[in-house]
Tab-separated table of C-alpha atoms and ligand atoms in Angstrom:
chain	number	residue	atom	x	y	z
A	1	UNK	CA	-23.512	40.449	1.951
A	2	UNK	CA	-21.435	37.495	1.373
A	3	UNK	CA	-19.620	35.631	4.441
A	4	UNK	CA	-17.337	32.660	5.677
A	5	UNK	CA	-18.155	30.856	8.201
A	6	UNK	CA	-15.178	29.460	10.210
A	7	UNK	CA	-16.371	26.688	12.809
A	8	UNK	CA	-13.604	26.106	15.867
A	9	UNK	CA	-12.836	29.415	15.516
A	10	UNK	CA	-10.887	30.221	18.701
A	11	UNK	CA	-8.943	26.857	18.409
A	12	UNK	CA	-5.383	26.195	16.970
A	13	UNK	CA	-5.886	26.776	12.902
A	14	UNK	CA	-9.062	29.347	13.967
A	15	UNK	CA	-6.854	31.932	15.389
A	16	UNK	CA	-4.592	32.079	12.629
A	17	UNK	CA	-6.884	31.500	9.972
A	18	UNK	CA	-9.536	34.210	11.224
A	19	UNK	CA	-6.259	36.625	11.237
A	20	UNK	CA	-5.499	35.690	7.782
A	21	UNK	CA	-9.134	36.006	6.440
A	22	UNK	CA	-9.723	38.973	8.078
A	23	UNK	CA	-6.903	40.242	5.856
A	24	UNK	CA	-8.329	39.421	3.005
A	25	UNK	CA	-11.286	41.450	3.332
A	26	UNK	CA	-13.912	38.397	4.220
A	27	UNK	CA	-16.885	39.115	6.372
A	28	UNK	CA	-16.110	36.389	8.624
A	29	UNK	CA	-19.028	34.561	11.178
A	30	UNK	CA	-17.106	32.504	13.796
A	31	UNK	CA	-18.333	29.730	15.660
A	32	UNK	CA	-17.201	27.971	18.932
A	33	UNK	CA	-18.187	26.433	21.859
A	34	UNK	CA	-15.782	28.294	24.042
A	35	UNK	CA	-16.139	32.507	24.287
A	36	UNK	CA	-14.150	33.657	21.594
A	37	UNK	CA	-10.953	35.849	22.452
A	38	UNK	CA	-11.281	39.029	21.928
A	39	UNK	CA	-8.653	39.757	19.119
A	40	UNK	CA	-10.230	36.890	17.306
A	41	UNK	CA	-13.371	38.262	17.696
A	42	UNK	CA	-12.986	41.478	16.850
A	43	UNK	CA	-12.144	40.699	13.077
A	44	UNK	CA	-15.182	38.888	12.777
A	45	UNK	CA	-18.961	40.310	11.596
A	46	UNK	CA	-20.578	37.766	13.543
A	47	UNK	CA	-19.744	35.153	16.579
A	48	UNK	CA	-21.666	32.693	18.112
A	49	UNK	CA	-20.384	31.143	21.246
A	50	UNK	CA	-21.993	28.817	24.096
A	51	UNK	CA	-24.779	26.826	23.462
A	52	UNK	CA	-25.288	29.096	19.866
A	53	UNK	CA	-21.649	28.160	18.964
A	54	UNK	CA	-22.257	24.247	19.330
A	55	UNK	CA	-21.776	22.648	15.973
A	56	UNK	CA	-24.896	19.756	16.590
A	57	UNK	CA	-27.235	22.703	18.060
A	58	UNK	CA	-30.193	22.913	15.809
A	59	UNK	CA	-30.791	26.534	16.474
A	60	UNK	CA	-27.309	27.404	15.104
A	61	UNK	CA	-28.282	26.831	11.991
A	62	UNK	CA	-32.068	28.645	12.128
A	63	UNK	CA	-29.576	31.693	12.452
A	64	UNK	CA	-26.916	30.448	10.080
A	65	UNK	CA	-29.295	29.917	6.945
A	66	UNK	CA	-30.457	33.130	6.835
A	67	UNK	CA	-26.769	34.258	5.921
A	68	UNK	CA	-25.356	34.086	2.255
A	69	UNK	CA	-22.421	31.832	3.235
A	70	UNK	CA	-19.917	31.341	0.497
A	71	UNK	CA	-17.188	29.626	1.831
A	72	UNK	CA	-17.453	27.181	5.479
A	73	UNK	CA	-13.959	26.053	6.980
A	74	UNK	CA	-15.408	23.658	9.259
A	75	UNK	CA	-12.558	23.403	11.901
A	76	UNK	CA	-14.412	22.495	15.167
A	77	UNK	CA	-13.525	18.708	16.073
A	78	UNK	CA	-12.343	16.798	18.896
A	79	UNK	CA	-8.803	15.298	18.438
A	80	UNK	CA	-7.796	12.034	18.684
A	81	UNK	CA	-6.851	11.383	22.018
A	82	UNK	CA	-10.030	12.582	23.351
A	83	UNK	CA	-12.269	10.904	20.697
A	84	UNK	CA	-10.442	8.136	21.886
A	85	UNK	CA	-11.758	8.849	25.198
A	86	UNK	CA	-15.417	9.339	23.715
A	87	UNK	CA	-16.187	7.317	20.677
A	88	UNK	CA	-19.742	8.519	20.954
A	89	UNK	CA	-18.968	12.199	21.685
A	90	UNK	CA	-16.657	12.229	18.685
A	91	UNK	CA	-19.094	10.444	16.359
A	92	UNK	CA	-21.895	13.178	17.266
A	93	UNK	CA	-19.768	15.850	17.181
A	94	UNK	CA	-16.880	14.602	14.278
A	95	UNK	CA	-19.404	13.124	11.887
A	96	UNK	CA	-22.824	14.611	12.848
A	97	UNK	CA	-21.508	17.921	12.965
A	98	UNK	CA	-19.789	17.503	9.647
A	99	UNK	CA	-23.064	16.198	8.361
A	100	UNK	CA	-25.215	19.053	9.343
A	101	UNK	CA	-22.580	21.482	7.943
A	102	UNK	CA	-22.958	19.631	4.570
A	103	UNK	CA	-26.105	20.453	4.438
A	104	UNK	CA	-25.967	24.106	5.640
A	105	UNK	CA	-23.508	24.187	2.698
A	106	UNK	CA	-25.977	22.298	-0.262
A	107	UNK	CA	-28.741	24.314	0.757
A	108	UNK	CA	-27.733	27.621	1.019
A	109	UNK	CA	-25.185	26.686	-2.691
A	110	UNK	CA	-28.853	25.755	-3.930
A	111	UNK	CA	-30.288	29.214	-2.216
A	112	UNK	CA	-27.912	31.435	-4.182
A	113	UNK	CA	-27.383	29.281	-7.272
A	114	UNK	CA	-23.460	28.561	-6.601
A	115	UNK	CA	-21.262	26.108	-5.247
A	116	UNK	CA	-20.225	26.923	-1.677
A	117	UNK	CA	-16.841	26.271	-0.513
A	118	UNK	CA	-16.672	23.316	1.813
A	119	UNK	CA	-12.853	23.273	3.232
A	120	UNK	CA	-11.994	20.590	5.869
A	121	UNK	CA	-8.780	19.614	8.028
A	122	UNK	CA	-8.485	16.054	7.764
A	123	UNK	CA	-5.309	14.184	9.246
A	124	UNK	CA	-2.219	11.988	8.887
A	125	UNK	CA	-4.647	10.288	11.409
A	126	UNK	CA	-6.689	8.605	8.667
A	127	UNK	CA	-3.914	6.474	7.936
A	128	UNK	CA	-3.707	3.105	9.919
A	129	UNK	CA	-0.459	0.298	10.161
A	130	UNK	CA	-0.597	-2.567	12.213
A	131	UNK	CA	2.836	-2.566	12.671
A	132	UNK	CA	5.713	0.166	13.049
A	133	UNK	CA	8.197	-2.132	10.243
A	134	UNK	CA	4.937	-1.606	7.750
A	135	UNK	CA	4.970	2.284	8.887
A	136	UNK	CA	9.090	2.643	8.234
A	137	UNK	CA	8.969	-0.100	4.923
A	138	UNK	CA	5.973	2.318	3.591
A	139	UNK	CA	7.807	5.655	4.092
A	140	UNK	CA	5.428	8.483	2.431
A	141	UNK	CA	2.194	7.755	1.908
A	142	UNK	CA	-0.013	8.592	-1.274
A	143	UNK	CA	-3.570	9.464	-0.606
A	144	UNK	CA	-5.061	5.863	-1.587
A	145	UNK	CA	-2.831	3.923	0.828
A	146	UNK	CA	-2.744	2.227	3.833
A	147	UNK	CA	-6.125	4.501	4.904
A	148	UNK	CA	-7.393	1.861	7.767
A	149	UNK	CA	-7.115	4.231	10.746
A	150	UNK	CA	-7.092	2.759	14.247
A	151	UNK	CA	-9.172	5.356	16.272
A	152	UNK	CA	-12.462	6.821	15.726
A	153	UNK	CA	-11.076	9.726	15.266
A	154	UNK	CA	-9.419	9.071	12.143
A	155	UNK	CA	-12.466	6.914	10.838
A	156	UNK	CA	-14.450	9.860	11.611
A	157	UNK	CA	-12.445	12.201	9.176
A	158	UNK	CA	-11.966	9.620	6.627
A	159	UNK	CA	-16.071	8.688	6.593
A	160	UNK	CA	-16.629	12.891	6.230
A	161	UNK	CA	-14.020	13.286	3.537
A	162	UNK	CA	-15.952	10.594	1.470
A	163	UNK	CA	-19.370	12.433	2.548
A	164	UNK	CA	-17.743	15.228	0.714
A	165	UNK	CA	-16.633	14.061	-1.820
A	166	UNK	CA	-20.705	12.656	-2.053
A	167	UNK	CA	-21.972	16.473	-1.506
A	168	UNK	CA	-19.525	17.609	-4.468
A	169	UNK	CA	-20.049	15.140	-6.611
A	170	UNK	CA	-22.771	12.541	-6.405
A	171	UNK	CA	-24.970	13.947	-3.978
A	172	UNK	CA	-29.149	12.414	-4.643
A	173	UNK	CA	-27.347	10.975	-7.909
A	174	UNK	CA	-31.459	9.377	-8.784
A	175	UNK	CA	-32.898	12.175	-8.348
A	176	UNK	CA	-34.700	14.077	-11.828
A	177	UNK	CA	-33.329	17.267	-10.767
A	178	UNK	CA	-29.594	17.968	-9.972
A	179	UNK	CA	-28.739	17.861	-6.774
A	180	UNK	CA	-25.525	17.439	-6.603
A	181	UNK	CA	-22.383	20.595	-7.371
A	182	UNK	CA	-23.727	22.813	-4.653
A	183	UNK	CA	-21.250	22.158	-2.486
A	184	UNK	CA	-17.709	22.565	-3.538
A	185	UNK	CA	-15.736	20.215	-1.282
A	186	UNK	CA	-12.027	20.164	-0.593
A	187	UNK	CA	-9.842	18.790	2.214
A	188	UNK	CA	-6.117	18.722	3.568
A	189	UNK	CA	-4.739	16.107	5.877
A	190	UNK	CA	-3.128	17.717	8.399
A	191	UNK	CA	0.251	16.307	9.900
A	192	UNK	CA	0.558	17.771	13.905
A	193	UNK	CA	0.426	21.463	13.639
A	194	UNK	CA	2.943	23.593	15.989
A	195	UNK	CA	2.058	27.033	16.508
A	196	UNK	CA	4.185	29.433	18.309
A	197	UNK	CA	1.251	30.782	20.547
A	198	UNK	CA	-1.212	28.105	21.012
A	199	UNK	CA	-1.128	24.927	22.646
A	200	UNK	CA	-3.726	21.966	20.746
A	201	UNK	CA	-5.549	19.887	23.899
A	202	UNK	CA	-6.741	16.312	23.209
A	203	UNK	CA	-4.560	15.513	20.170
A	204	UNK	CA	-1.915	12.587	20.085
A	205	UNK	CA	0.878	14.142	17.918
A	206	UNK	CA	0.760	17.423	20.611
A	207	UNK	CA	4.197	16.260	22.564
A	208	UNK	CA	6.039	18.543	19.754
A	209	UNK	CA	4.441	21.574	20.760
A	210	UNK	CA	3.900	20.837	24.414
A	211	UNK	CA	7.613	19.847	24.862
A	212	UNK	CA	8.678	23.210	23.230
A	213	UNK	CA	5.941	25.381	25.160
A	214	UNK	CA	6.935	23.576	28.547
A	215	UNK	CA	10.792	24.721	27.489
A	216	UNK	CA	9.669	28.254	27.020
A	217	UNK	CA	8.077	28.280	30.345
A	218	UNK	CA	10.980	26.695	31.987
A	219	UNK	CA	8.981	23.891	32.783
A	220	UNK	CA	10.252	20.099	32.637
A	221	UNK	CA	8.572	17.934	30.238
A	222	UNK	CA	7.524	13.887	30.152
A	223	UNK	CA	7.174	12.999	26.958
A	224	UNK	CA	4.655	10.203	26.230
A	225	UNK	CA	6.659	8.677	22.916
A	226	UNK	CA	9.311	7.352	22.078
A	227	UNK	CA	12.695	9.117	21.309
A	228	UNK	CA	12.458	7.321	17.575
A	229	UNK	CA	8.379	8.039	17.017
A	230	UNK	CA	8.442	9.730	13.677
A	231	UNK	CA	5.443	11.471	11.936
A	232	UNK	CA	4.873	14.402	9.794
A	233	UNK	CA	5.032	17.817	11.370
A	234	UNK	CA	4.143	21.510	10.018
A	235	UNK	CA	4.546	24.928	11.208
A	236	UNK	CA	0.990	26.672	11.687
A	237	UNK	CA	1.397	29.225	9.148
A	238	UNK	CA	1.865	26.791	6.307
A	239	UNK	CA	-0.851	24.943	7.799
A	240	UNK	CA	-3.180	27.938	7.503
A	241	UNK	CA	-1.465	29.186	4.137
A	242	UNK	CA	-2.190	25.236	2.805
A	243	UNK	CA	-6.060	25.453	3.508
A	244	UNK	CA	-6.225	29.242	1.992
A	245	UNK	CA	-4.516	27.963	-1.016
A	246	UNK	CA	-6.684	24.958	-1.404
A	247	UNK	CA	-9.580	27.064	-1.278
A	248	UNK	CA	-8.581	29.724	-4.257
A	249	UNK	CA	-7.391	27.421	-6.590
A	250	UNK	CA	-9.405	27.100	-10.102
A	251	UNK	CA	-11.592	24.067	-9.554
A	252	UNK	CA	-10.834	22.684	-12.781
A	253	UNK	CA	-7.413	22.033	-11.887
A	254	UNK	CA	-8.102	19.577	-9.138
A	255	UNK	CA	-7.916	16.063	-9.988
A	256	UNK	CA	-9.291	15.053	-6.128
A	257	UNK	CA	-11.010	16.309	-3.389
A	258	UNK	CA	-8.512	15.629	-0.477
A	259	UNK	CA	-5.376	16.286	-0.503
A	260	UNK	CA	-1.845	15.316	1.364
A	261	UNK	CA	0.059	17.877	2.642
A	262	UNK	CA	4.376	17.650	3.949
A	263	UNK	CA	6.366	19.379	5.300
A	264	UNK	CA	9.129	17.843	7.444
A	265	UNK	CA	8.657	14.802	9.620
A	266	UNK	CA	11.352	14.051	12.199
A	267	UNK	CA	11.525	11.700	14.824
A	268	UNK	CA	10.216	12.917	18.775
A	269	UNK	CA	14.055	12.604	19.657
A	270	UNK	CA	15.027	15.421	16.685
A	271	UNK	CA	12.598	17.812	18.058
A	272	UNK	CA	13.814	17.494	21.637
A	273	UNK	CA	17.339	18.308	20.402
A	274	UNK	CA	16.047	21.172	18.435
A	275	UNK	CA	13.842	22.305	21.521
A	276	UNK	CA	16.859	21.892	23.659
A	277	UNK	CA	19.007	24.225	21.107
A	278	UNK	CA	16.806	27.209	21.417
A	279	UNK	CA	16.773	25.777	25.430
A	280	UNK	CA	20.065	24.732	27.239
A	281	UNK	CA	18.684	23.747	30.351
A	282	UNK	CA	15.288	22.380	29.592
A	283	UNK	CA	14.417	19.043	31.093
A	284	UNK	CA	12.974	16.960	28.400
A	285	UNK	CA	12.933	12.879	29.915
A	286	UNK	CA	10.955	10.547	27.486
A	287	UNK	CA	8.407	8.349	29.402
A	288	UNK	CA	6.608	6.584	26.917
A	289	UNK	CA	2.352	5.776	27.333
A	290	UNK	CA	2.039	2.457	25.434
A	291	UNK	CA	-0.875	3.318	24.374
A	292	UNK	CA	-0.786	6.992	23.373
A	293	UNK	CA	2.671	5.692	21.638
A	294	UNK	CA	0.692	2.885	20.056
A	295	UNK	CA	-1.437	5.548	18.353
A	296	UNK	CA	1.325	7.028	16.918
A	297	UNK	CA	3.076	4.017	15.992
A	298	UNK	CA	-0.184	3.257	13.289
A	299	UNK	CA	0.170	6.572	12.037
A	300	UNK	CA	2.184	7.439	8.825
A	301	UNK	CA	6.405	8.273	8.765
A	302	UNK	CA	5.096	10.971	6.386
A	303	UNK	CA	3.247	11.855	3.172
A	304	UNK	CA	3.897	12.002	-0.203
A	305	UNK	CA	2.191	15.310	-1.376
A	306	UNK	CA	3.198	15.343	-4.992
A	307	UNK	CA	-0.768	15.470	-6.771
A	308	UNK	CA	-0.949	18.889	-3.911
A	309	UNK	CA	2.211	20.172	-5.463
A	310	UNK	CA	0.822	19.528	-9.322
A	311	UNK	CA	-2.496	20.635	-8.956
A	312	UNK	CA	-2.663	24.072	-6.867
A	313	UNK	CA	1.299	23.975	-6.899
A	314	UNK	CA	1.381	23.932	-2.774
A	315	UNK	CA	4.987	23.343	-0.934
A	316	UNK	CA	5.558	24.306	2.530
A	317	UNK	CA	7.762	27.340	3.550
A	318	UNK	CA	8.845	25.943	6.139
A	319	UNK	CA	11.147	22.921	6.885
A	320	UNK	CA	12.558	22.263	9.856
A	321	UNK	CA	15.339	24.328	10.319
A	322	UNK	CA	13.489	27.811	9.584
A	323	UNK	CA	10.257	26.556	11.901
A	324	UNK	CA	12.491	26.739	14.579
A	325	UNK	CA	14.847	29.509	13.871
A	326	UNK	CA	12.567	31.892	12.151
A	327	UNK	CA	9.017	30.941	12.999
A	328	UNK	CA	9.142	28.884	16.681
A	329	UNK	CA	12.307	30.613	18.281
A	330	UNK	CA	11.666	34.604	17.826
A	331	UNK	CA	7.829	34.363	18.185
A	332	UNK	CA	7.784	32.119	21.370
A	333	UNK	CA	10.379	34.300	23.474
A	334	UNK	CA	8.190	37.050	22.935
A	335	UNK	CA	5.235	35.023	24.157
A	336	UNK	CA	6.238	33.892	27.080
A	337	UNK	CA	8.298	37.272	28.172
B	1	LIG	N1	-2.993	16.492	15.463
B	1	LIG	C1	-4.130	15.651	15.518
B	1	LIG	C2	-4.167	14.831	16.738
B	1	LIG	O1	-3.129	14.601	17.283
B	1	LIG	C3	-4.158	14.719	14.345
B	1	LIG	O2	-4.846	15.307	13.325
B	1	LIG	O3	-5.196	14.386	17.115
């Protein structure tokens, strides 16, 4: 029996992803710290949760090499804001984590005699400017540029997407034998995700979805950026369609092993005034945190995803207009109704 392993399962991307896996037909193991819900779980062959679902718990993986795992979307992570918090619970968790799923994936490739899949959500966050005129006069981004992040949270995913790229394609480069191709590594960097039905905790681009969820609730909302903060955004189902996509294209066409990923990326103040469409009366009042805004402020305007587009022909489905009016608007009344 052949399975994928999905780590942070009953988080943001690991509800939607699970759903879309499940459709697919995989034999799916999910993994998480928290108990998982129970229409995530029940499209799953296997959960761990608790002190079995922790990422850096040893006996995890005494269980988890005894499975033929083919594919691993390692999701589980703390965000930015509360790495930022934790530098030392992030690094155990961000990097070690990552590390010991590596090797879960390189020994078990080695096991069965083929390349697992190693897919990973990396982040806008990996990008770092020391000053928001260098953020505007750089516009988008290609993946080589301007990649000296500001919080340990982005150094965290930009250290494990070049530990990848190691597993996939230089891993134990001395030794006689080959070591290296057993893991088949690939990555997308995430811009802040909005999902009609979940709400991300401990992340630094989450005022566009809280602002929106508070609206739906009839809640007011204090938003901790600026009116004119501007990064790249993405509806969840691209964002879940993006890693899927990633994952089945032909290996040979790739030309890298992370990849940029756009969508639309309008300023905090656009997203209000969209927000406030679908919402008349909300109360949206922008009260910025210097220093959450400061975070944002190193962060790219947005990302130029052209090598995505070439290699495993990605583009979003969703720009900004039709997140809102076909995606965000119809599925979040019926959420909160
Ligand atoms: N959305 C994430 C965060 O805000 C960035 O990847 O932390």
């Amino acid at each position: 029996m052949k399975y994928t392993l999905i780590t942070g399962a009953n988080g943001e991307i690991g509800h939607s992803l699970v759903e879309r896996l499940h459709q697919r037909g995989d034999n799916i193991i999910a993994v998480d710290l928290q108990p998982l819900d129970e229409t995530v779980a029940a499209k799953c062959a296997i959960t761990y949760s608790g002190d079995l679902g922790n990422i850096t718990n040893e006996q995890l993986y005494t269980e988890l090499e005894k499975l033929d795992i083919t594919e691993i979307y390692h999701l589980a992570a703390l965000l930015s804001t509360s790495a930022e918090k934790n530098p030392g619970l992030a690094q155990h968790v961000n990097v070690g984590g990552t590390i010991r799923l590596l090797e879960l994936a390189r020994t078990t490739g080695k096991r069965i005699h083929t390349a697992v899949k190693f897919l990973f959500p990396s982040t806008i966050a990996i990008y770092g400017f020391t000053s928001v005129e260098a953020k505007k006069s750089a516009g988008k981004v290609k993946e080589d540029e301007h990649t000296l992040a500001h919080t340990v949270y982005g150094i965290n995913k930009y250290y494990c997407e070049q530990l990848g790229r190691y597993y996939d394609r230089h891993f134990m480069q001395l030794s006689a034998e080959k070591e290296n191709g057993y893991v088949d590594f690939r990555g997308v960097r995430y811009p802040g995700l909005i999902s009609a039905f979940t709400v991300p905790t401990g992340g630094t681009s989450d005022y566009a979805p809280e602002m929106l969820h508070a609206a739906a609730q009839g809640k007011a909302y204090s938003c901790f950026v600026r009116e004119d903060a501007r990064i790249p955004f993405m509806a969840m189902p691209d964002g879940v369609d993006a890693i899927v996509r990633l994952a089945e294209a032909p290996k040979e066409h790739l030309t890298r092993n992370i990849y940029n990923i756009a969508a639309f990326a309008p300023t905090a103040k656009e997203i209000a005034d969209k927000v406030r469409e679908l919402y008349p009366d909300c109360d949206i009042q922008f009260k910025p945190d210097i220093k959450r805004q400061g975070i944002v402020d190193t962060w790219c305007e947005d990302v130029d995803d052209s090598t995505a587009r070439a290699d495993w022909n990605w583009q979003a489905s969703f720009d900004f207009e039709r997140t809102f009016k076909e995606y965000l608007a119809p599925n979040i009344k019926q959420r909160y109704s």
